[in-house]
Amino acid sequence: MAIQFYQNISDEIKGIFKLDTKETSYVMGVVDSEGFLGHIYYGSRLNDYRLAHVLRVKEAPFVPSVNNRDRGSFLDSFPMEYPAEGLGDYRESCIALETRGGNTGLSLNYVSHKITEGKPALLGLPASFGEKSVCSSVEILCEDAHTGVQAAFLYTVFEDVDIITRSVRVINKGNEELYLTKVFSACLDMDNRDFEAVSLHGSWARERHIQTVPVSHGKLSIESVRGESSHQDHPFMAVKTKGTDQDHGEVYAMHFVYSGNFKVMVQNDQFDQIRMTMGIHPEGFKWKLGPGEEFQAPEVVMTYSDEGLGKMTRTFHDFYRNHLIRGAYKDKKRPILINNWEATYFEFNTEKLIAIARQASELGIEMLVMDDGWFGNRFDDNRALGDWIVNEEKLPGGLKYLVDQVNKLGLKFGIWFEPEMISPDSDLYRAHPDWAIAIPGRVGTLSRNQYVLDLTRREVLDYTYESVAKVLRSANIEYVKWDMNRQLTDIGSAYLPAERMGELYHRYVLAVYELQDRLMKDFPYLLLENCSGGGARFDPGMLYYSPQIWCSDDTDAIERLKIQEGTALIYPLSAMGAHVSDCPNHTVGRVTPFETRGHVALAGTFGYELDVTKIPAQDREMIPEQVAMYHKYNDLVREGDYYRIASYSENRYYDCYGVVSKDKKEALYTFVQVLNRPNYHSRRIFFKGLDPMKEYRIEGEEGVYFGDVLMKAGYLVQNMWGDYKSRLIHILEVS
């Protein structure tokens, strides 16, 4: 079995847990008669569990049962599996509370454990899943005898993909109510080995750029307090040994399955030990927990790689494709869509949309998506959010007429919503101003001239859901783009009592999850694509409900290279919403070849964001070729193993990445020449992921090559005239 518990190892070690995936081991021990749960090892798979000698329990300061005089020193240096606040561990804690008397301090000590096959669901939260045949779980129950607080630590081992997931459930077994002021989901303590931290940062239209910095003394924190995972930071961090690249070196990575405020931190302490923690951000968080009540923290996904960042990437990709993404489109090719946003913005009507659909149908595009502006008096972005009633001034005959006409042209139909928002200039706000999140008496902070609905109120949540569902029932709508164009501020609710106001951030996220869960249960055929001003809520929590997420509002092919590289570091390509858009690009004004725009969008869901009736004829004539390209390669792109060959963000001149089929019979590499050089020398690139003993041919070229030749001796890409040029290199096994 993947999880084993060994008892009575020594006087100091009362038991050892050993969790094994195919290629990794995770080991922790129960120490001392008090039952401290300590981290021992995470790394390449070990044959043996006898690791007590590396836990330093015989070094001063001794464990409290041997030398209670130095309990504080023990707590401040012991590698805790889940550290608590207030009793002597001065490093970053994972849990903190306040009692009714205002006291803090907590010590969670081992009580019992239970090992089972499979994985339980997390109540109200998105989480990974797996059959009994592919995963097993251990729940370790720890307790603070003084307060009666218990914590159930759930570890699930996915043997096939080298993943361990972690979550925490806090139970108040005491007789008095208390307040949780911090509940993280995971911690990892280990010796520093000259580690570097890898994270993803950005802003609107430049999300998820890769950043690598040394882990120095002190704390490095990546976080969001915006009510969403955010454009600016991402709930992911990896630490890697110095010199680690795509193919070599060690990597320890954590990723948070959550869509709200988060904090991920790495700290190098006085003894040159590092601590990584991840969980809900404690700022603005205060959860009332009455006797007998429980709080479930979200899930953290962990992996270890001893073959560089590339192996980490492919592990995450396989895990999310097989154990997080759900629904009708889980393993299915997505329809090629055309979205009218950059084509028309708010200036459209039925006639215009049908004209776009007619031209799109002739070119092989498969779905029309009607974006913002179809409801209420929504003629610009200053009004009408919340009034989800079709504007028949724009759409004479109503929504069903439009959808039927589009369907007659052979296209599916999709629609845009922003269900979580409310405009001050709306019928809904005029009727229910208290439905907006706000602080009484304070002038509200507007963003895009809108407020956020207080979805923690049941009547608001039900109204919001029914508003969306009613529209979906009215016509044959097969796709929804779910947008969120602002962050949370003015955290106040007319519904929650004062002692629960610190719960609003988290309750809001839970409400969004409930809305999307209901949507997918009632409309199981629907293709849902999440969006938040582009990529501000591109996280594993959202991926549980929608198999694809709009990657960024910036559709420029060159800007997308960095955005998609950072996104593909941890997410499968099938999850990345990517479109071909018009030029000059609406975000940066850059002009790039239509062919290059298609090649870059191919590394995602692929679609169009333009007015197909107005683009240059030579671009329009290329669309059937791109449609054929998508259908030829999408199975490979969606299901294959991703390899990063070169990074434009590092070399400034060119980008190259590839996807290789699981059986290694086929590969597709994309090469983008960002900037030309004043010479005629070709570039040598070294393919990855091929079988060294297989013979391959390059489509469109003569010659046969063994895989090891293409990977070790390389392949020459001839210089292309001009900037922003690209080519696809399709490699097939010689049968």
XYZ file of N, CA, C and O in Angstrom, residues 347-479:
532
model
N -21.139 47.733 -29.534
C -21.873 48.182 -30.725
C -22.251 46.993 -31.607
O -21.569 46.667 -32.584
N -23.308 46.303 -31.252
C -23.747 45.187 -32.079
C -25.261 45.043 -31.985
O -25.918 45.608 -31.102
N -25.804 44.272 -32.916
C -27.219 43.903 -32.906
C -27.345 42.528 -33.549
O -26.336 41.905 -33.926
N -28.566 42.049 -33.658
C -28.781 40.713 -34.216
C -28.190 40.589 -35.608
O -27.516 39.605 -35.942
N -28.432 41.598 -36.434
C -27.953 41.554 -37.819
C -26.439 41.441 -37.878
O -25.886 40.661 -38.661
N -25.745 42.216 -37.030
C -24.284 42.188 -37.033
C -23.761 40.829 -36.574
O -22.833 40.273 -37.170
N -24.352 40.288 -35.533
C -23.885 39.002 -35.021
C -24.128 37.888 -36.029
O -23.272 36.998 -36.202
N -25.261 37.936 -36.699
C -25.541 36.906 -37.710
C -24.572 37.036 -38.888
O -24.127 36.024 -39.455
N -24.201 38.263 -39.237
C -23.223 38.458 -40.324
C -21.877 37.844 -39.948
O -21.216 37.191 -40.775
N -21.459 38.046 -38.700
C -20.201 37.434 -38.238
C -20.332 35.917 -38.252
O -19.428 35.199 -38.705
N -21.477 35.413 -37.766
C -21.680 33.968 -37.708
C -21.693 33.345 -39.105
O -21.130 32.259 -39.325
N -22.328 34.029 -40.056
C -22.406 33.498 -41.422
C -21.014 33.362 -42.030
O -20.660 32.324 -42.584
N -20.209 34.416 -41.900
C -18.857 34.372 -42.442
C -18.017 33.325 -41.700
O -17.247 32.577 -42.317
N -18.172 33.277 -40.373
C -17.405 32.319 -39.573
C -17.744 30.885 -39.965
O -16.850 30.025 -40.067
N -19.018 30.610 -40.197
C -19.436 29.266 -40.583
C -18.800 28.839 -41.895
O -18.364 27.693 -42.058
N -18.735 29.764 -42.833
C -18.134 29.457 -44.133
C -16.652 29.127 -44.013
O -16.096 28.409 -44.847
N -16.012 29.634 -42.947
C -14.575 29.432 -42.768
C -14.238 28.240 -41.881
O -13.066 27.924 -41.688
N -15.267 27.593 -41.312
C -15.029 26.403 -40.503
C -15.055 26.624 -39.007
O -14.839 25.686 -38.229
N -15.315 27.865 -38.570
C -15.445 28.150 -37.138
C -16.740 27.518 -36.633
O -17.730 27.433 -37.359
N -16.756 27.084 -35.360
C -17.816 26.196 -34.886
C -18.766 26.795 -33.848
O -19.785 26.194 -33.534
N -18.441 27.964 -33.314
C -19.300 28.551 -32.282
C -19.186 30.063 -32.299
O -18.084 30.606 -32.470
N -20.317 30.739 -32.109
C -20.341 32.187 -31.913
C -20.609 32.468 -30.440
O -21.558 31.929 -29.860
N -19.777 33.321 -29.840
C -19.974 33.729 -28.454
C -20.333 35.205 -28.426
O -19.566 36.050 -28.917
N -21.480 35.514 -27.856
C -21.912 36.896 -27.687
C -21.424 37.393 -26.327
O -21.821 36.887 -25.287
N -20.592 38.406 -26.347
C -19.964 38.913 -25.127
C -20.820 40.016 -24.499
O -22.018 40.130 -24.757
N -20.214 40.849 -23.698
C -20.887 41.880 -22.902
C -21.745 42.801 -23.775
O -21.367 43.150 -24.892
N -22.899 43.208 -23.217
C -23.714 44.232 -23.871
C -25.053 43.769 -24.387
O -25.747 44.537 -25.067
N -25.491 42.550 -24.049
C -26.716 42.007 -24.627
C -27.934 42.164 -23.715
O -29.040 41.779 -24.096
N -27.796 42.761 -22.536
C -28.837 42.723 -21.508
C -29.145 44.131 -20.993
O -28.341 45.062 -21.096
N -30.327 44.277 -20.366
C -30.706 45.546 -19.741
C -30.485 46.723 -20.668
O -30.717 46.655 -21.871
N -30.017 47.849 -20.092
C -29.642 49.003 -20.935
C -28.131 49.105 -20.992
O -27.541 50.168 -20.881
N -27.497 47.985 -21.220
C -26.040 47.859 -21.205
C -25.475 48.330 -22.548
O -25.081 47.529 -23.401
N -25.346 49.644 -22.685
C -24.754 50.213 -23.889
C -23.294 50.602 -23.660
O -22.607 51.009 -24.590
N -22.840 50.522 -22.434
C -21.440 50.736 -22.084
C -21.204 50.022 -20.759
O -22.107 49.376 -20.224
N -20.001 50.163 -20.196
C -19.684 49.412 -18.983
C -19.968 50.200 -17.708
O -19.373 49.931 -16.661
N -20.883 51.152 -17.772
C -21.238 51.958 -16.602
C -22.585 51.579 -15.998
O -23.038 52.245 -15.059
N -23.232 50.538 -16.465
C -24.621 50.305 -16.053
C -25.048 48.855 -16.272
O -24.381 48.092 -16.960
N -26.163 48.507 -15.649
C -27.020 47.350 -15.971
C -26.533 45.994 -15.474
O -27.253 45.010 -15.629
N -25.347 45.904 -14.863
C -24.965 44.602 -14.319
C -25.951 44.199 -13.227
O -26.249 44.967 -12.316
N -26.454 43.007 -13.326
C -27.500 42.523 -12.429
C -28.847 42.411 -13.104
O -29.717 41.658 -12.644
N -29.029 43.150 -14.212
C -30.306 43.131 -14.936
C -30.194 42.157 -16.113
O -30.051 42.564 -17.277
N -30.262 40.866 -15.828
C -29.992 39.855 -16.848
C -31.251 39.548 -17.661
O -31.768 38.435 -17.659
N -31.722 40.574 -18.361
C -32.878 40.473 -19.246
C -32.450 40.937 -20.628
O -31.798 41.979 -20.768
N -32.779 40.189 -21.649
C -32.319 40.476 -23.006
C -32.775 41.856 -23.464
O -33.946 42.223 -23.304
N -31.852 42.619 -24.018
C -32.147 43.935 -24.571
C -32.657 43.735 -26.001
O -31.871 43.507 -26.926
N -33.969 43.829 -26.188
C -34.532 43.568 -27.514
C -34.393 44.761 -28.443
O -34.709 44.651 -29.635
N -33.905 45.881 -27.930
C -33.547 46.984 -28.828
C -32.335 46.579 -29.653
O -32.240 46.901 -30.846
N -31.410 45.865 -29.017
C -30.241 45.356 -29.740
C -30.548 44.036 -30.443
O -30.018 43.761 -31.524
N -31.351 43.222 -29.778
C -31.618 41.878 -30.288
C -33.112 41.711 -30.562
O -33.832 41.057 -29.796
N -33.625 42.329 -31.639
C -35.055 42.197 -31.971
C -35.439 40.728 -32.123
O -34.717 39.949 -32.735
N -36.543 40.392 -31.545
C -36.972 38.993 -31.585
C -36.467 38.182 -30.423
O -36.877 37.036 -30.233
N -35.539 38.770 -29.675
C -35.074 38.109 -28.467
C -33.918 37.153 -28.689
O -33.429 36.939 -29.807
N -33.490 36.565 -27.600
C -32.308 35.698 -27.621
C -32.553 34.408 -28.391
O -31.694 33.950 -29.156
N -33.729 33.816 -28.225
C -33.982 32.543 -28.896
C -33.937 32.691 -30.416
O -33.407 31.816 -31.121
N -34.461 33.793 -30.907
C -34.414 34.012 -32.358
C -32.966 34.052 -32.842
O -32.608 33.398 -33.831
N -32.130 34.811 -32.123
C -30.722 34.911 -32.514
C -30.053 33.546 -32.465
O -29.351 33.142 -33.406
N -30.256 32.826 -31.376
C -29.604 31.522 -31.227
C -30.063 30.565 -32.316
O -29.251 29.841 -32.913
N -31.345 30.551 -32.599
C -31.860 29.666 -33.645
C -31.233 29.989 -35.000
O -30.890 29.073 -35.774
N -31.088 31.272 -35.303
C -30.489 31.662 -36.581
C -29.022 31.230 -36.660
O -28.555 30.760 -37.703
N -28.323 31.393 -35.557
C -26.919 30.970 -35.523
C -26.821 29.458 -35.662
O -25.973 28.937 -36.403
N -27.695 28.723 -34.977
C -27.703 27.260 -35.099
C -28.000 26.823 -36.530
O -27.423 25.829 -37.015
N -28.886 27.535 -37.216
C -29.208 27.185 -38.610
C -27.995 27.336 -39.524
O -27.912 26.672 -40.565
N -27.070 28.202 -39.119
C -25.836 28.376 -39.896
C -24.802 27.299 -39.579
O -23.711 27.293 -40.155
N -25.151 26.412 -38.647
C -24.253 25.314 -38.304
C -23.327 25.602 -37.140
O -22.411 24.814 -36.870
N -23.554 26.703 -36.437
C -22.704 27.084 -35.317
C -23.414 26.853 -33.985
O -24.629 27.026 -33.887
N -22.641 26.487 -32.982
C -23.127 26.498 -31.609
C -23.174 27.948 -31.134
O -22.588 28.844 -31.763
N -23.832 28.159 -29.991
C -23.961 29.523 -29.479
C -23.515 29.571 -28.020
O -23.860 28.706 -27.212
N -22.748 30.614 -27.689
C -22.299 30.839 -26.326
C -22.589 32.267 -25.888
O -22.850 33.152 -26.714
N -22.529 32.504 -24.593
C -22.924 33.804 -24.055
C -22.042 34.186 -22.871
O -21.526 33.334 -22.148
N -21.890 35.490 -22.665
C -21.086 36.068 -21.576
C -21.998 36.498 -20.431
O -23.071 37.054 -20.643
N -21.554 36.226 -19.198
C -22.204 36.734 -17.992
C -21.145 37.321 -17.063
O -19.979 36.897 -17.085
N -21.568 38.240 -16.218
C -20.760 38.664 -15.072
C -21.674 38.619 -13.844
O -22.067 39.639 -13.292
N -22.008 37.401 -13.379
C -23.106 37.238 -12.420
C -22.823 37.786 -11.026
O -23.774 38.051 -10.276
N -21.547 37.947 -10.667
C -21.207 38.333 -9.296
C -21.282 39.838 -9.057
O -21.085 40.284 -7.921
N -21.576 40.621 -10.093
C -21.456 42.067 -10.013
C -22.808 42.772 -10.089
O -23.795 42.218 -10.571
N -22.798 44.021 -9.643
C -24.000 44.853 -9.693
C -23.584 46.295 -9.979
O -22.645 46.816 -9.371
N -24.260 46.920 -10.925
C -23.997 48.322 -11.254
C -24.872 49.232 -10.394
O -26.064 48.938 -10.202
N -24.333 50.356 -9.897
C -25.200 51.318 -9.198
C -26.362 51.788 -10.072
O -27.465 52.021 -9.571
N -26.097 51.911 -11.391
C -27.156 52.263 -12.338
C -27.757 50.971 -12.886
O -27.433 50.523 -13.985
N -28.591 50.349 -12.087
C -29.272 49.120 -12.509
C -30.579 49.017 -11.748
O -30.722 49.538 -10.634
N -31.534 48.329 -12.331
C -32.808 48.107 -11.645
C -32.594 47.286 -10.381
O -33.264 47.509 -9.367
N -31.651 46.359 -10.448
C -31.401 45.514 -9.284
C -30.879 46.329 -8.106
O -31.341 46.151 -6.970
N -29.947 47.240 -8.363
C -29.383 48.035 -7.266
C -30.427 49.005 -6.704
O -30.494 49.218 -5.491
N -31.227 49.557 -7.594
C -32.258 50.475 -7.112
C -33.262 49.752 -6.202
O -33.784 50.328 -5.247
N -33.502 48.475 -6.483
C -34.440 47.704 -5.670
C -33.787 47.142 -4.413
O -34.431 47.028 -3.363
N -32.468 46.828 -4.515
C -31.795 46.145 -3.397
C -30.380 46.698 -3.192
O -29.390 45.982 -3.392
N -30.233 47.943 -2.790
C -28.880 48.476 -2.575
C -28.118 47.718 -1.495
O -26.877 47.690 -1.503
N -28.814 47.081 -0.561
C -28.157 46.336 0.514
C -27.597 44.999 0.029
O -26.934 44.290 0.791
N -27.848 44.646 -1.228
C -27.305 43.402 -1.766
C -25.840 43.546 -2.178
O -25.195 42.545 -2.493
N -25.298 44.724 -2.182
C -23.893 44.933 -2.543
C -23.023 44.841 -1.294
O -23.418 45.253 -0.199
N -21.840 44.293 -1.457
C -20.852 44.310 -0.383
C -20.459 45.761 -0.129
O -20.064 46.475 -1.052
N -20.596 46.228 1.113
C -20.354 47.640 1.424
C -20.188 47.818 2.921
O -20.677 47.011 3.724
N -19.508 48.888 3.296
C -19.394 49.292 4.694
C -20.408 50.397 4.929
O -20.358 51.438 4.262
N -21.351 50.210 5.849
C -22.396 51.222 6.063
C -21.819 52.605 6.346
O -20.894 52.765 7.149
N -22.344 53.606 5.643
C -21.943 54.987 5.857
C -20.704 55.420 5.118
O -20.393 56.616 5.075
N -19.969 54.496 4.529
C -18.742 54.840 3.807
C -19.022 54.885 2.308
O -19.739 54.024 1.779
N -18.456 55.876 1.624
C -18.579 55.946 0.174
C -17.892 54.731 -0.431
O -16.709 54.476 -0.175
N -18.625 53.959 -1.210
C -18.095 52.713 -1.746
C -17.015 52.925 -2.787
O -17.015 53.917 -3.522
N -16.094 51.973 -2.843
C -15.021 51.992 -3.843
C -15.526 51.333 -5.114
O -15.781 50.123 -5.141
N -15.689 52.131 -6.160
C -16.109 51.594 -7.446
C -14.901 51.136 -8.256
O -13.814 51.708 -8.161
N -15.100 50.112 -9.022
C -14.097 49.668 -9.984
C -14.851 49.253 -11.234
O -15.773 48.447 -11.168
N -14.476 49.831 -12.372
C -15.241 49.654 -13.612
C -16.710 50.043 -13.391
O -17.604 49.479 -13.983
N -16.899 50.985 -12.473
C -18.220 51.512 -12.124
C -19.170 50.394 -11.688
O -20.345 50.377 -12.068
N -18.667 49.480 -10.868
C -19.520 48.406 -10.390
C -19.143 47.996 -8.974
O -18.032 48.242 -8.512
N -20.102 47.401 -8.279
C -19.911 46.817 -6.962
C -19.982 45.301 -7.085
O -20.320 44.751 -8.141
N -19.723 44.626 -5.954
C -19.780 43.170 -5.900
C -21.003 42.753 -5.094
O -21.275 43.302 -4.023
N -21.741 41.801 -5.610
C -22.903 41.288 -4.893
C -22.481 40.490 -3.657
O -21.474 39.768 -3.684
N -23.253 40.617 -2.593
C -22.989 39.867 -1.371
C -23.601 38.476 -1.518
O -24.720 38.205 -1.076
N -22.847 37.593 -2.131
C -23.341 36.245 -2.409
C -23.424 35.385 -1.161
O -23.942 34.253 -1.218
N -22.934 35.883 -0.023
C -23.066 35.127 1.217
C -24.516 35.107 1.699
O -24.862 34.308 2.574
N -25.346 35.989 1.155
C -26.779 36.008 1.485
C -27.502 35.020 0.577
O -27.393 35.084 -0.655
N -28.275 34.146 1.171
C -28.934 33.101 0.394
C -29.849 33.665 -0.681
O -29.878 33.173 -1.813
N -30.614 34.735 -0.369
C -31.535 35.264 -1.372
C -30.778 35.885 -2.551
O -31.247 35.858 -3.694
N -29.591 36.439 -2.274
C -28.782 37.017 -3.349
C -28.204 35.905 -4.216
O -28.227 35.978 -5.453
N -27.689 34.874 -3.571
C -27.124 33.753 -4.326
C -28.189 33.094 -5.192
O -27.959 32.820 -6.380
N -29.357 32.857 -4.617
C -30.421 32.203 -5.386
C -30.906 33.076 -6.539
O -31.175 32.578 -7.641
N -31.023 34.397 -6.293
C -31.424 35.302 -7.375
C -30.382 35.272 -8.495
O -30.731 35.222 -9.690
N -29.137 35.321 -8.114
C -28.060 35.332 -9.107
C -28.086 34.063 -9.938
O -28.002 34.105 -11.176
N -28.212 32.931 -9.265
C -28.225 31.672 -10.012
C -29.422 31.601 -10.950
O -29.282 31.253 -12.124
N -30.579 31.946 -10.449
C -31.781 31.829 -11.268
C -31.744 32.797 -12.455
O -32.268 32.487 -13.534
N -31.114 33.959 -12.275
C -30.984 34.912 -13.382
C -30.199 34.290 -14.534
O -30.559 34.436 -15.710
N -29.114 33.603 -14.199
C -28.305 32.937 -15.222
C -29.055 31.744 -15.799
O -29.140 31.564 -17.020
N -29.603 30.912 -14.922
C -30.260 29.688 -15.375
C -31.460 29.984 -16.276
O -31.709 29.262 -17.253
N -32.201 31.040 -15.957
C -33.371 31.386 -16.768
C -32.964 31.714 -18.203
O -33.643 31.310 -19.161
N -31.870 32.442 -18.358
C -31.378 32.763 -19.701
C -30.949 31.490 -20.417
O -31.265 31.282 -21.599
N -30.246 30.618 -19.716
C -29.759 29.389 -20.347
C -30.906 28.465 -20.753
O -30.800 27.734 -21.746
N -31.993 28.489 -20.010
C -33.140 27.656 -20.366
C -33.910 28.208 -21.565
O -34.685 27.486 -22.203
N -33.711 29.484 -21.877
C -34.530 30.143 -22.897
C -34.107 29.840 -24.319
O -34.850 30.133 -25.261
N -32.909 29.274 -24.492
C -32.403 29.033 -25.845
C -31.339 27.946 -25.788
O -30.895 27.533 -24.710
N -30.910 27.526 -26.945
C -29.921 26.446 -27.046
C -28.504 27.010 -26.865
O -27.745 27.161 -27.818
N -28.178 27.324 -25.631
C -26.876 27.921 -25.297
C -25.950 26.823 -24.792
O -26.290 26.104 -23.850
N -24.782 26.696 -25.397
C -23.907 25.554 -25.108
C -22.573 25.951 -24.484
O -21.736 25.068 -24.227
N -22.387 27.243 -24.240
C -21.113 27.724 -23.681
C -21.408 28.965 -22.857
O -22.257 29.786 -23.227
